[in-house]
Structure formats: C-alpha cells, structure tokens
Amino acid sequence: MLLLLLLTSAFVLVPWTGAGEIIGGREVKPHSRPYMAYLIIQNGSKPFFSCGGFLIRPDAVLSAAHCVDKKGITVILGAHNIRGRERSQQKFRVRQWVIHPKYSRDGFKNDIVLLKLKPKARINKNVQLISIPRRMERVIVGTKCEVAGWGWTSVPGHTTNVMREVELKVQKEEICQNLFKNYQRQSMICVGGDSSKKASYKGDSGGPLICKKKAHGIVSHGRERHPSPEVYTNISYFEPWIREQLRKFALQELPDSPSYN
Ligand SMILES: *[C@@H]1O[C@H](CO)[C@@H](O)[C@H](O)[C@H]1NC(C)=O
Ligand SMILES: *[C@@H]1O[C@H](CO)[C@@H](O)[C@H](O)[C@H]1NC(C)=O
C-alpha cells in the first residue's frame, strides 16, 4: 500500500527532465549488484517518490542531488524486490547528507549528493561497495556500460518491484550539447541514443552508470518522451569533492551503536 502510493506519486513528481528507469532491459540476477541502494524520499512522514543510489563506503551512498533537495530520506541496501520482505535488506534513516554547493535544479548542473549512513552498512554477500574512478580517468565514446534500477520500464509508466538493468554506450558529447541547452562537457556524460530504445528513466535517478566495474556516472536527466540519449553526472570530475566529503564524514564519526542488527 505504502509503495503503491509511492510509485503513483513518482509518476507526477519525479522530474523527468530528471532521469529515472530502465527501458529495454532485463531483471538482474538477484543480488548481483550488491552496491545498489533504493532511496525512499519523504515529505514529512509521507513517502513521496523513489530514486537509486550506490554504496561507495560502508558509511556513504552517492546519488543525484535532484532526488534529495531538502526532504527526508530512507536508504535500503541489499534489496532485489523492494516490495518483498527480504532478509538481505538493510534499512537506514538518513540524517546527514551533502548536496554539491553548485547544484542547480535549472539544467541539473552538479547533480550529485553524498548521503551519510549511521550506523555503517554491514558488508556481506548482498551488500558491497563499488569503486569510483580517480580524477582524470575518463570513459571514451563507444564504451559499453550498464545502468540498473527500480524505475519505470516504459515511457507510459510501467513500474517494477525488482531491480532491472540495461547496457548502454557512451555517446558523443556533441549529441547531448545539441539536445540539452545546459549540457556541460566536463561535469556530465552523454549516454545512449544510437537508434536504441534502451535507457534509464523515471525512478532510476541517482543510480550508477557502471563502466569496467567502476561507477563512472550518476543517472541525472533526460527528455520526457525520448528517454535516449540522456545525461549522467560525470563522477570522475567530482572525485576530489567526493574525497573531501568522505574525509569530513570520517572526522565527525561517533562510535557505532553496537545494537544495530
Ligand atoms: C509536503 O507536505 C506538506 C504538508 O503535508 C504540504 O503542505 C506540501 O505541499 C508538501 N510538499 C510538496 C512539494 O508536495
Ligand atoms: C569527466 O571528467 C574527467 C575529469 O575531469 C574528464 O577528463 C573527462 O573528459 C570527463 N568526461 C567524460 C565523458 O569522461
């Protein structure tokens, strides 16, 4: 019931021009992407919409800033079927997060947020970390990458309870520069679109673009009726900022409560 409400409202409220689902993909093998996070965004006590994210350290999840803004956030790790009562799931109420100081909703510039988990996630076979690239690492045009999430599976709005994935290729930046007036070459990655109908879509926002086993991009935004090509946040560009935030997270750290299970 709760999730139904959530998915219904996702329809209306997730900005897509704000990318969010997996179109043209397939169900993932359960728990084959153990770094994936499911985010429930609340307005006060009400679930509001959902997003993706990914675990880069036991106390840190990366996602898209437009998912979060100033609302309440719950993170679920270790999930396959988000409506199932899976024993693998770890749930966190997020109390601290850092949105990039230059994030702008207009054009989704610097669309990146780091969420702090407290207590830390328990790393096991269903909950694991994914690496991010270093600052000068880049993905070249034509690189095959994958994106996963729980978002819409078609433009008219079919939803899914289980995690899905799709393979996409890095596209020439000129293509996105022509389609998106606020496209920024360094801080964004242009993905998909060579006559394929594959894409991420509403509800996938915040999820990772995985290229060669590293999270190179964050699902950010696309066009409502033509989901492909679409724009991802370029993680490599933000790597120094991410490292700095992670250092701050660690400095503020209090001992974990021994009582979490
Ligand atoms: C959030 O909830 C409050 C109180 O229920 C409501 O007045 C407000 O319009 C909601 N915000 C949005 C963006 O829907
Ligand atoms: C991403 O950022 C890095 C580091 O600033 C840069 O070298 C690269 O060209 C950017 N774009 C892509 C698509 O990797």
PDB file of C-alpha atoms and ligand atoms in Angstrom:
ATOM      1  CA  MET A   1       0.000   0.000   0.000  1.00  0.00           C
ATOM      2  CA  LEU A   2       2.747   2.334   1.012  1.00  0.00           C
ATOM      3  CA  LEU A   3       4.781   1.553  -2.043  1.00  0.00           C
ATOM      4  CA  LEU A   4       1.824   1.733  -4.310  1.00  0.00           C
ATOM      5  CA  LEU A   5       1.302   5.241  -3.096  1.00  0.00           C
ATOM      6  CA  LEU A   6       4.927   5.919  -3.584  1.00  0.00           C
ATOM      7  CA  LEU A   7       5.004   4.656  -7.130  1.00  0.00           C
ATOM      8  CA  THR A   8       1.866   6.523  -8.042  1.00  0.00           C
ATOM      9  CA  SER A   9       3.246   9.762  -6.795  1.00  0.00           C
ATOM     10  CA  ALA A  10       6.566   9.096  -8.512  1.00  0.00           C
ATOM     11  CA  PHE A  11       4.645   9.451 -11.706  1.00  0.00           C
ATOM     12  CA  VAL A  12       3.806  13.035 -11.121  1.00  0.00           C
ATOM     13  CA  LEU A  13       6.602  14.286  -9.011  1.00  0.00           C
ATOM     14  CA  VAL A  14       9.932  12.965 -10.141  1.00  0.00           C
ATOM     15  CA  PRO A  15      11.311  15.474 -12.555  1.00  0.00           C
ATOM     16  CA  TRP A  16      11.981  13.650 -15.757  1.00  0.00           C
ATOM     17  CA  THR A  17      13.779  16.000 -17.076  1.00  0.00           C
ATOM     18  CA  GLY A  18      15.364  14.307 -14.067  1.00  0.00           C
ATOM     19  CA  ALA A  19      16.216  10.827 -15.305  1.00  0.00           C
ATOM     20  CA  GLY A  20      14.846   7.911 -13.508  1.00  0.00           C
ATOM     21  CA  GLU A  21      14.081   3.869 -15.102  1.00  0.00           C
ATOM     22  CA  ILE A  22      15.242   1.045 -17.076  1.00  0.00           C
ATOM     23  CA  ILE A  23      13.712   0.752 -20.509  1.00  0.00           C
ATOM     24  CA  GLY A  24      14.560  -2.163 -22.768  1.00  0.00           C
ATOM     25  CA  GLY A  25      16.470  -4.034 -20.096  1.00  0.00           C
ATOM     26  CA  ARG A  26      16.076  -7.220 -18.089  1.00  0.00           C
ATOM     27  CA  GLU A  27      15.681  -8.297 -14.478  1.00  0.00           C
ATOM     28  CA  VAL A  28      19.056  -8.595 -12.787  1.00  0.00           C
ATOM     29  CA  LYS A  29      20.183 -11.831 -11.198  1.00  0.00           C
ATOM     30  CA  PRO A  30      19.149 -11.209  -7.560  1.00  0.00           C
ATOM     31  CA  HIS A  31      21.943  -9.562  -5.536  1.00  0.00           C
ATOM     32  CA  SER A  32      24.358  -9.486  -8.473  1.00  0.00           C
ATOM     33  CA  ARG A  33      24.690  -5.715  -7.957  1.00  0.00           C
ATOM     34  CA  PRO A  34      25.159  -5.583  -4.177  1.00  0.00           C
ATOM     35  CA  TYR A  35      26.212  -1.904  -4.178  1.00  0.00           C
ATOM     36  CA  MET A  36      22.761  -0.724  -5.302  1.00  0.00           C
ATOM     37  CA  ALA A  37      20.700   1.420  -2.949  1.00  0.00           C
ATOM     38  CA  TYR A  38      16.974   2.115  -3.098  1.00  0.00           C
ATOM     39  CA  LEU A  39      16.043   5.576  -1.827  1.00  0.00           C
ATOM     40  CA  ILE A  40      12.614   6.484  -0.497  1.00  0.00           C
ATOM     41  CA  ILE A  41      12.183  10.225  -0.474  1.00  0.00           C
ATOM     42  CA  GLN A  42       9.716  11.584   2.037  1.00  0.00           C
ATOM     43  CA  ASN A  43       7.900  14.823   2.514  1.00  0.00           C
ATOM     44  CA  GLY A  44       7.412  14.922   6.268  1.00  0.00           C
ATOM     45  CA  SER A  45       6.143  11.470   7.163  1.00  0.00           C
ATOM     46  CA  LYS A  46       4.753  10.721   3.701  1.00  0.00           C
ATOM     47  CA  PRO A  47       6.631   8.677   1.095  1.00  0.00           C
ATOM     48  CA  PHE A  48       6.980  10.851  -1.919  1.00  0.00           C
ATOM     49  CA  PHE A  49       8.974   9.143  -4.655  1.00  0.00           C
ATOM     50  CA  SER A  50      11.906   6.800  -5.126  1.00  0.00           C
ATOM     51  CA  CYS A  51      15.403   7.025  -6.551  1.00  0.00           C
ATOM     52  CA  GLY A  52      18.515   4.906  -6.895  1.00  0.00           C
ATOM     53  CA  GLY A  53      21.926   5.308  -5.314  1.00  0.00           C
ATOM     54  CA  PHE A  54      25.056   3.250  -4.668  1.00  0.00           C
ATOM     55  CA  LEU A  55      27.330   2.391  -1.779  1.00  0.00           C
ATOM     56  CA  ILE A  56      30.907   3.658  -2.112  1.00  0.00           C
ATOM     57  CA  ARG A  57      31.964   3.216   1.536  1.00  0.00           C
ATOM     58  CA  PRO A  58      30.192   1.463   4.430  1.00  0.00           C
ATOM     59  CA  ASP A  59      29.049   4.910   5.618  1.00  0.00           C
ATOM     60  CA  ALA A  60      28.443   6.638   2.275  1.00  0.00           C
ATOM     61  CA  VAL A  61      25.921   6.408  -0.564  1.00  0.00           C
ATOM     62  CA  LEU A  62      26.177   8.511  -3.733  1.00  0.00           C
ATOM     63  CA  SER A  63      23.053   9.683  -5.547  1.00  0.00           C
ATOM     64  CA  ALA A  64      21.627  12.581  -7.574  1.00  0.00           C
ATOM     65  CA  ALA A  65      21.023  15.918  -5.820  1.00  0.00           C
ATOM     66  CA  HIS A  66      17.659  16.417  -7.534  1.00  0.00           C
ATOM     67  CA  CYS A  67      16.365  13.318  -5.705  1.00  0.00           C
ATOM     68  CA  VAL A  68      17.027  14.805  -2.334  1.00  0.00           C
ATOM     69  CA  ASP A  69      16.785  18.561  -2.205  1.00  0.00           C
ATOM     70  CA  LYS A  70      15.713  19.167   1.376  1.00  0.00           C
ATOM     71  CA  LYS A  71      13.495  16.184   2.082  1.00  0.00           C
ATOM     72  CA  GLY A  72      13.611  13.139   4.345  1.00  0.00           C
ATOM     73  CA  ILE A  73      15.438  10.093   3.028  1.00  0.00           C
ATOM     74  CA  THR A  74      15.386   6.373   3.757  1.00  0.00           C
ATOM     75  CA  VAL A  75      18.044   4.146   2.160  1.00  0.00           C
ATOM     76  CA  ILE A  76      17.553   0.416   1.620  1.00  0.00           C
ATOM     77  CA  LEU A  77      20.567  -1.743   0.776  1.00  0.00           C
ATOM     78  CA  GLY A  78      20.654  -5.420  -0.163  1.00  0.00           C
ATOM     79  CA  ALA A  79      17.290  -5.331  -1.951  1.00  0.00           C
ATOM     80  CA  HIS A  80      16.147  -7.152  -5.051  1.00  0.00           C
ATOM     81  CA  ASN A  81      12.356  -6.969  -4.755  1.00  0.00           C
ATOM     82  CA  ILE A  82      11.653  -3.706  -2.990  1.00  0.00           C
ATOM     83  CA  ARG A  83       8.170  -4.818  -2.049  1.00  0.00           C
ATOM     84  CA  GLY A  84       9.406  -8.125  -0.641  1.00  0.00           C
ATOM     85  CA  ARG A  85      10.345  -8.687   2.967  1.00  0.00           C
ATOM     86  CA  GLU A  86      13.847  -9.751   2.141  1.00  0.00           C
ATOM     87  CA  ARG A  87      16.171 -10.694   4.978  1.00  0.00           C
ATOM     88  CA  SER A  88      19.061  -9.302   2.960  1.00  0.00           C
ATOM     89  CA  GLN A  89      17.704  -5.750   3.241  1.00  0.00           C
ATOM     90  CA  GLN A  90      19.340  -3.149   5.491  1.00  0.00           C
ATOM     91  CA  LYS A  91      17.371  -0.002   6.094  1.00  0.00           C
ATOM     92  CA  PHE A  92      18.699   3.408   7.135  1.00  0.00           C
ATOM     93  CA  ARG A  93      17.053   6.648   8.022  1.00  0.00           C
ATOM     94  CA  VAL A  94      19.491   9.242   6.675  1.00  0.00           C
ATOM     95  CA  ARG A  95      20.149  12.191   8.954  1.00  0.00           C
ATOM     96  CA  GLN A  96      23.064  13.828   7.176  1.00  0.00           C
ATOM     97  CA  TRP A  97      23.776  14.484   3.540  1.00  0.00           C
ATOM     98  CA  VAL A  98      25.801  16.938   1.446  1.00  0.00           C
ATOM     99  CA  ILE A  99      24.442  18.322  -1.800  1.00  0.00           C
ATOM    100  CA  HIS A 100      27.080  19.778  -4.127  1.00  0.00           C
ATOM    101  CA  PRO A 101      27.274  23.519  -3.333  1.00  0.00           C
ATOM    102  CA  LYS A 102      26.935  24.399  -7.024  1.00  0.00           C
ATOM    103  CA  TYR A 103      23.969  22.105  -7.695  1.00  0.00           C
ATOM    104  CA  SER A 104      21.367  23.864  -9.790  1.00  0.00           C
ATOM    105  CA  ARG A 105      17.923  22.489 -10.461  1.00  0.00           C
ATOM    106  CA  ASP A 106      17.862  24.547 -13.601  1.00  0.00           C
ATOM    107  CA  GLY A 107      19.648  22.277 -16.079  1.00  0.00           C
ATOM    108  CA  PHE A 108      20.581  19.767 -13.368  1.00  0.00           C
ATOM    109  CA  LYS A 109      24.118  21.091 -13.069  1.00  0.00           C
ATOM    110  CA  ASN A 110      26.361  19.366 -10.497  1.00  0.00           C
ATOM    111  CA  ASP A 111      23.605  16.848  -9.805  1.00  0.00           C
ATOM    112  CA  ILE A 112      25.354  14.930  -7.029  1.00  0.00           C
ATOM    113  CA  VAL A 113      24.728  14.232  -3.331  1.00  0.00           C
ATOM    114  CA  LEU A 114      26.542  12.166  -0.732  1.00  0.00           C
ATOM    115  CA  LEU A 115      24.435  10.543   1.995  1.00  0.00           C
ATOM    116  CA  LYS A 116      25.929   9.527   5.305  1.00  0.00           C
ATOM    117  CA  LEU A 117      24.856   6.195   6.783  1.00  0.00           C
ATOM    118  CA  LYS A 118      24.853   5.835  10.520  1.00  0.00           C
ATOM    119  CA  PRO A 119      25.325   3.163  11.661  1.00  0.00           C
ATOM    120  CA  LYS A 120      27.507   1.958   8.810  1.00  0.00           C
ATOM    121  CA  ALA A 121      26.266  -0.673   6.419  1.00  0.00           C
ATOM    122  CA  ARG A 122      27.207  -4.232   7.246  1.00  0.00           C
ATOM    123  CA  ILE A 123      29.219  -5.538   4.311  1.00  0.00           C
ATOM    124  CA  ASN A 124      28.282  -9.102   3.333  1.00  0.00           C
ATOM    125  CA  LYS A 125      27.482 -11.002   0.159  1.00  0.00           C
ATOM    126  CA  ASN A 126      24.358  -8.907  -0.521  1.00  0.00           C
ATOM    127  CA  VAL A 127      25.737  -5.508   0.460  1.00  0.00           C
ATOM    128  CA  GLN A 128      29.040  -4.390  -1.054  1.00  0.00           C
ATOM    129  CA  LEU A 129      30.918  -1.331  -2.263  1.00  0.00           C
ATOM    130  CA  ILE A 130      31.581  -0.143  -5.796  1.00  0.00           C
ATOM    131  CA  SER A 131      34.699   1.855  -6.692  1.00  0.00           C
ATOM    132  CA  ILE A 132      34.633   5.231  -8.328  1.00  0.00           C
ATOM    133  CA  PRO A 133      37.191   6.471 -10.865  1.00  0.00           C
ATOM    134  CA  ARG A 134      40.029   8.823  -9.989  1.00  0.00           C
ATOM    135  CA  ARG A 135      40.021  12.425 -11.155  1.00  0.00           C
ATOM    136  CA  MET A 136      41.462  12.242 -14.750  1.00  0.00           C
ATOM    137  CA  GLU A 137      40.030   8.807 -15.545  1.00  0.00           C
ATOM    138  CA  ARG A 138      37.549   9.068 -18.357  1.00  0.00           C
ATOM    139  CA  VAL A 139      35.240   6.899 -20.405  1.00  0.00           C
ATOM    140  CA  ILE A 140      35.634   7.180 -24.163  1.00  0.00           C
ATOM    141  CA  VAL A 141      32.825   7.313 -26.716  1.00  0.00           C
ATOM    142  CA  GLY A 142      31.519   3.846 -27.505  1.00  0.00           C
ATOM    143  CA  THR A 143      32.397   2.326 -24.105  1.00  0.00           C
ATOM    144  CA  LYS A 144      29.792  -0.237 -23.054  1.00  0.00           C
ATOM    145  CA  CYS A 145      28.368   0.455 -19.625  1.00  0.00           C
ATOM    146  CA  GLU A 146      25.392  -0.712 -17.587  1.00  0.00           C
ATOM    147  CA  VAL A 147      22.791   1.019 -15.503  1.00  0.00           C
ATOM    148  CA  ALA A 148      20.453  -0.619 -13.002  1.00  0.00           C
ATOM    149  CA  GLY A 149      17.428   0.472 -11.026  1.00  0.00           C
ATOM    150  CA  TRP A 150      13.814   0.074  -9.990  1.00  0.00           C
ATOM    151  CA  GLY A 151      12.371   2.834 -12.165  1.00  0.00           C
ATOM    152  CA  TRP A 152       9.816   2.831 -14.963  1.00  0.00           C
ATOM    153  CA  THR A 153      10.113   0.129 -17.603  1.00  0.00           C
ATOM    154  CA  SER A 154       8.361   2.046 -20.378  1.00  0.00           C
ATOM    155  CA  VAL A 155       7.519   5.629 -21.189  1.00  0.00           C
ATOM    156  CA  PRO A 156       3.774   5.209 -20.454  1.00  0.00           C
ATOM    157  CA  GLY A 157       4.806   4.264 -16.955  1.00  0.00           C
ATOM    158  CA  HIS A 158       5.008   0.591 -16.154  1.00  0.00           C
ATOM    159  CA  THR A 159       6.751   0.124 -12.858  1.00  0.00           C
ATOM    160  CA  THR A 160       8.771  -2.742 -11.442  1.00  0.00           C
ATOM    161  CA  ASN A 161       9.352  -4.199  -7.983  1.00  0.00           C
ATOM    162  CA  VAL A 162      12.540  -5.992  -8.912  1.00  0.00           C
ATOM    163  CA  MET A 163      15.823  -4.485  -9.916  1.00  0.00           C
ATOM    164  CA  ARG A 164      16.438  -4.298 -13.658  1.00  0.00           C
ATOM    165  CA  GLU A 165      19.498  -3.476 -15.739  1.00  0.00           C
ATOM    166  CA  VAL A 166      20.369  -2.411 -19.255  1.00  0.00           C
ATOM    167  CA  GLU A 167      23.538  -1.996 -21.289  1.00  0.00           C
ATOM    168  CA  LEU A 168      24.201   1.451 -22.770  1.00  0.00           C
ATOM    169  CA  LYS A 169      27.041   3.065 -24.723  1.00  0.00           C
ATOM    170  CA  VAL A 170      28.820   6.314 -24.024  1.00  0.00           C
ATOM    171  CA  GLN A 171      27.736   8.805 -26.680  1.00  0.00           C
ATOM    172  CA  LYS A 172      29.469  11.787 -28.344  1.00  0.00           C
ATOM    173  CA  GLU A 173      29.038  14.867 -26.184  1.00  0.00           C
ATOM    174  CA  GLU A 174      28.024  16.964 -29.230  1.00  0.00           C
ATOM    175  CA  ILE A 175      24.806  14.944 -29.404  1.00  0.00           C
ATOM    176  CA  CYS A 176      23.804  15.983 -25.878  1.00  0.00           C
ATOM    177  CA  GLN A 177      25.073  19.527 -26.399  1.00  0.00           C
ATOM    178  CA  ASN A 178      22.559  19.863 -29.218  1.00  0.00           C
ATOM    179  CA  LEU A 179      19.670  18.391 -27.239  1.00  0.00           C
ATOM    180  CA  PHE A 180      20.202  19.862 -23.776  1.00  0.00           C
ATOM    181  CA  LYS A 181      20.867  23.570 -23.570  1.00  0.00           C
ATOM    182  CA  ASN A 182      22.567  23.297 -20.182  1.00  0.00           C
ATOM    183  CA  TYR A 183      24.804  20.373 -21.105  1.00  0.00           C
ATOM    184  CA  GLN A 184      28.285  20.771 -19.597  1.00  0.00           C
ATOM    185  CA  ARG A 185      31.124  18.853 -21.205  1.00  0.00           C
ATOM    186  CA  GLN A 186      33.322  18.232 -18.193  1.00  0.00           C
ATOM    187  CA  SER A 187      30.814  17.522 -15.471  1.00  0.00           C
ATOM    188  CA  MET A 188      28.336  15.437 -17.488  1.00  0.00           C
ATOM    189  CA  ILE A 189      28.409  12.262 -19.601  1.00  0.00           C
ATOM    190  CA  CYS A 190      26.185  11.762 -22.649  1.00  0.00           C
ATOM    191  CA  VAL A 191      24.855   8.185 -22.787  1.00  0.00           C
ATOM    192  CA  GLY A 192      22.827   6.032 -25.177  1.00  0.00           C
ATOM    193  CA  GLY A 193      20.827   7.060 -28.169  1.00  0.00           C
ATOM    194  CA  ASP A 194      22.316   5.449 -31.244  1.00  0.00           C
ATOM    195  CA  SER A 195      18.928   4.288 -32.547  1.00  0.00           C
ATOM    196  CA  SER A 196      18.482   2.094 -29.471  1.00  0.00           C
ATOM    197  CA  LYS A 197      15.374   2.327 -27.330  1.00  0.00           C
ATOM    198  CA  LYS A 198      17.335   1.468 -24.229  1.00  0.00           C
ATOM    199  CA  ALA A 199      17.551   3.966 -21.405  1.00  0.00           C
ATOM    200  CA  SER A 200      17.210   4.661 -17.750  1.00  0.00           C
ATOM    201  CA  TYR A 201      14.058   6.513 -16.802  1.00  0.00           C
ATOM    202  CA  LYS A 202      11.931   7.898 -14.005  1.00  0.00           C
ATOM    203  CA  GLY A 203      12.737   6.253 -10.715  1.00  0.00           C
ATOM    204  CA  ASP A 204      16.310   5.373 -11.748  1.00  0.00           C
ATOM    205  CA  SER A 205      17.690   8.799 -10.940  1.00  0.00           C
ATOM    206  CA  GLY A 206      20.699   8.614  -8.668  1.00  0.00           C
ATOM    207  CA  GLY A 207      21.690   5.114  -9.797  1.00  0.00           C
ATOM    208  CA  PRO A 208      25.183   4.319 -11.115  1.00  0.00           C
ATOM    209  CA  LEU A 209      26.451   4.041 -14.684  1.00  0.00           C
ATOM    210  CA  ILE A 210      28.888   1.165 -14.398  1.00  0.00           C
ATOM    211  CA  CYS A 211      31.730   1.018 -16.895  1.00  0.00           C
ATOM    212  CA  LYS A 212      34.539  -1.526 -16.446  1.00  0.00           C
ATOM    213  CA  LYS A 213      33.398  -2.334 -12.891  1.00  0.00           C
ATOM    214  CA  LYS A 214      33.527   1.271 -11.677  1.00  0.00           C
ATOM    215  CA  ALA A 215      30.692   3.751 -11.162  1.00  0.00           C
ATOM    216  CA  HIS A 216      31.507   6.442 -13.735  1.00  0.00           C
ATOM    217  CA  GLY A 217      28.166   8.207 -13.873  1.00  0.00           C
ATOM    218  CA  ILE A 218      25.020   9.025 -11.882  1.00  0.00           C
ATOM    219  CA  VAL A 219      21.613   8.911 -13.622  1.00  0.00           C
ATOM    220  CA  SER A 220      20.625  12.589 -13.839  1.00  0.00           C
ATOM    221  CA  HIS A 221      18.224  13.703 -16.549  1.00  0.00           C
ATOM    222  CA  GLY A 222      16.721  13.112 -19.962  1.00  0.00           C
ATOM    223  CA  ARG A 223      13.779  14.084 -22.117  1.00  0.00           C
ATOM    224  CA  GLU A 224      10.259  13.084 -21.175  1.00  0.00           C
ATOM    225  CA  ARG A 225       9.212  11.499 -24.468  1.00  0.00           C
ATOM    226  CA  HIS A 226      12.584  10.485 -25.854  1.00  0.00           C
ATOM    227  CA  PRO A 227      14.484   8.951 -22.968  1.00  0.00           C
ATOM    228  CA  SER A 228      17.611   8.332 -25.026  1.00  0.00           C
ATOM    229  CA  PRO A 229      20.217   9.820 -25.187  1.00  0.00           C
ATOM    230  CA  GLU A 230      20.363  11.026 -21.637  1.00  0.00           C
ATOM    231  CA  VAL A 231      22.671  12.834 -19.284  1.00  0.00           C
ATOM    232  CA  TYR A 232      24.662  11.403 -16.384  1.00  0.00           C
ATOM    233  CA  THR A 233      26.757  13.218 -13.782  1.00  0.00           C
ATOM    234  CA  ASN A 234      30.476  12.614 -14.527  1.00  0.00           C
ATOM    235  CA  ILE A 235      31.813  11.145 -11.255  1.00  0.00           C
ATOM    236  CA  SER A 236      35.473  11.475 -12.244  1.00  0.00           C
ATOM    237  CA  TYR A 237      35.047  15.241 -12.443  1.00  0.00           C
ATOM    238  CA  PHE A 238      33.678  15.315  -8.884  1.00  0.00           C
ATOM    239  CA  GLU A 239      36.137  12.850  -7.385  1.00  0.00           C
ATOM    240  CA  PRO A 240      38.128  15.479  -5.398  1.00  0.00           C
ATOM    241  CA  TRP A 241      34.883  16.855  -3.929  1.00  0.00           C
ATOM    242  CA  ILE A 242      33.703  13.346  -3.036  1.00  0.00           C
ATOM    243  CA  ARG A 243      37.012  12.513  -1.295  1.00  0.00           C
ATOM    244  CA  GLU A 244      36.812  15.736   0.679  1.00  0.00           C
ATOM    245  CA  GLN A 245      33.271  14.958   1.886  1.00  0.00           C
ATOM    246  CA  LEU A 246      34.283  11.423   2.831  1.00  0.00           C
ATOM    247  CA  ARG A 247      37.106  12.820   4.955  1.00  0.00           C
ATOM    248  CA  LYS A 248      34.619  15.085   6.723  1.00  0.00           C
ATOM    249  CA  PHE A 249      32.264  12.166   7.305  1.00  0.00           C
ATOM    250  CA  ALA A 250      35.073  10.268   8.980  1.00  0.00           C
ATOM    251  CA  LEU A 251      36.111  13.175  11.208  1.00  0.00           C
ATOM    252  CA  GLN A 252      32.613  13.627  12.588  1.00  0.00           C
ATOM    253  CA  GLU A 253      32.280   9.962  13.223  1.00  0.00           C
ATOM    254  CA  LEU A 254      30.968   8.718  16.552  1.00  0.00           C
ATOM    255  CA  PRO A 255      31.309   5.106  17.661  1.00  0.00           C
ATOM    256  CA  ASP A 256      28.691   2.908  16.037  1.00  0.00           C
ATOM    257  CA  SER A 257      25.882   1.753  18.219  1.00  0.00           C
ATOM    258  CA  PRO A 258      26.518  -1.918  18.993  1.00  0.00           C
ATOM    259  CA  SER A 259      22.807  -2.610  18.960  1.00  0.00           C
ATOM    260  CA  TYR A 260      22.058  -2.438  15.242  1.00  0.00           C
ATOM    261  CA  ASN A 261      21.358  -5.771  13.654  1.00  0.00           C
TER     262      ASN A 261
HETATM  263  C1  LIG B   1       4.791  18.438   1.791  1.00  0.00           C
HETATM  264  O1  LIG B   1       3.832  18.203   2.803  1.00  0.00           O
HETATM  265  C2  LIG B   1       3.220  19.406   3.262  1.00  0.00           C
HETATM  266  C3  LIG B   1       2.337  19.035   4.464  1.00  0.00           C
HETATM  267  O2  LIG B   1       1.692  17.809   4.271  1.00  0.00           O
HETATM  268  C4  LIG B   1       2.432  20.033   2.100  1.00  0.00           C
HETATM  269  O3  LIG B   1       1.803  21.227   2.535  1.00  0.00           O
HETATM  270  C5  LIG B   1       3.396  20.353   0.978  1.00  0.00           C
HETATM  271  O4  LIG B   1       2.706  20.848  -0.136  1.00  0.00           O
HETATM  272  C6  LIG B   1       4.167  19.091   0.578  1.00  0.00           C
HETATM  273  N1  LIG B   1       5.203  19.451  -0.395  1.00  0.00           N
HETATM  274  C7  LIG B   1       5.156  19.058  -1.652  1.00  0.00           C
HETATM  275  C8  LIG B   1       6.280  19.518  -2.511  1.00  0.00           C
HETATM  276  O5  LIG B   1       4.278  18.337  -2.104  1.00  0.00           O
HETATM  277  C1  LIG B   2      34.783  13.548 -16.945  1.00  0.00           C
HETATM  278  O1  LIG B   2      35.690  14.202 -16.081  1.00  0.00           O
HETATM  279  C2  LIG B   2      37.064  13.926 -16.319  1.00  0.00           C
HETATM  280  C3  LIG B   2      37.867  14.633 -15.241  1.00  0.00           C
HETATM  281  O2  LIG B   2      37.579  15.996 -15.196  1.00  0.00           O
HETATM  282  C4  LIG B   2      37.422  14.382 -17.731  1.00  0.00           C
HETATM  283  O3  LIG B   2      38.765  14.054 -18.017  1.00  0.00           O
HETATM  284  C5  LIG B   2      36.502  13.704 -18.742  1.00  0.00           C
HETATM  285  O4  LIG B   2      36.759  14.190 -20.037  1.00  0.00           O
HETATM  286  C6  LIG B   2      35.048  13.994 -18.386  1.00  0.00           C
HETATM  287  N1  LIG B   2      34.108  13.387 -19.341  1.00  0.00           N
HETATM  288  C7  LIG B   2      33.986  12.068 -19.608  1.00  0.00           C
HETATM  289  C8  LIG B   2      32.965  11.682 -20.594  1.00  0.00           C
HETATM  290  O5  LIG B   2      34.648  11.212 -19.041  1.00  0.00           O
END
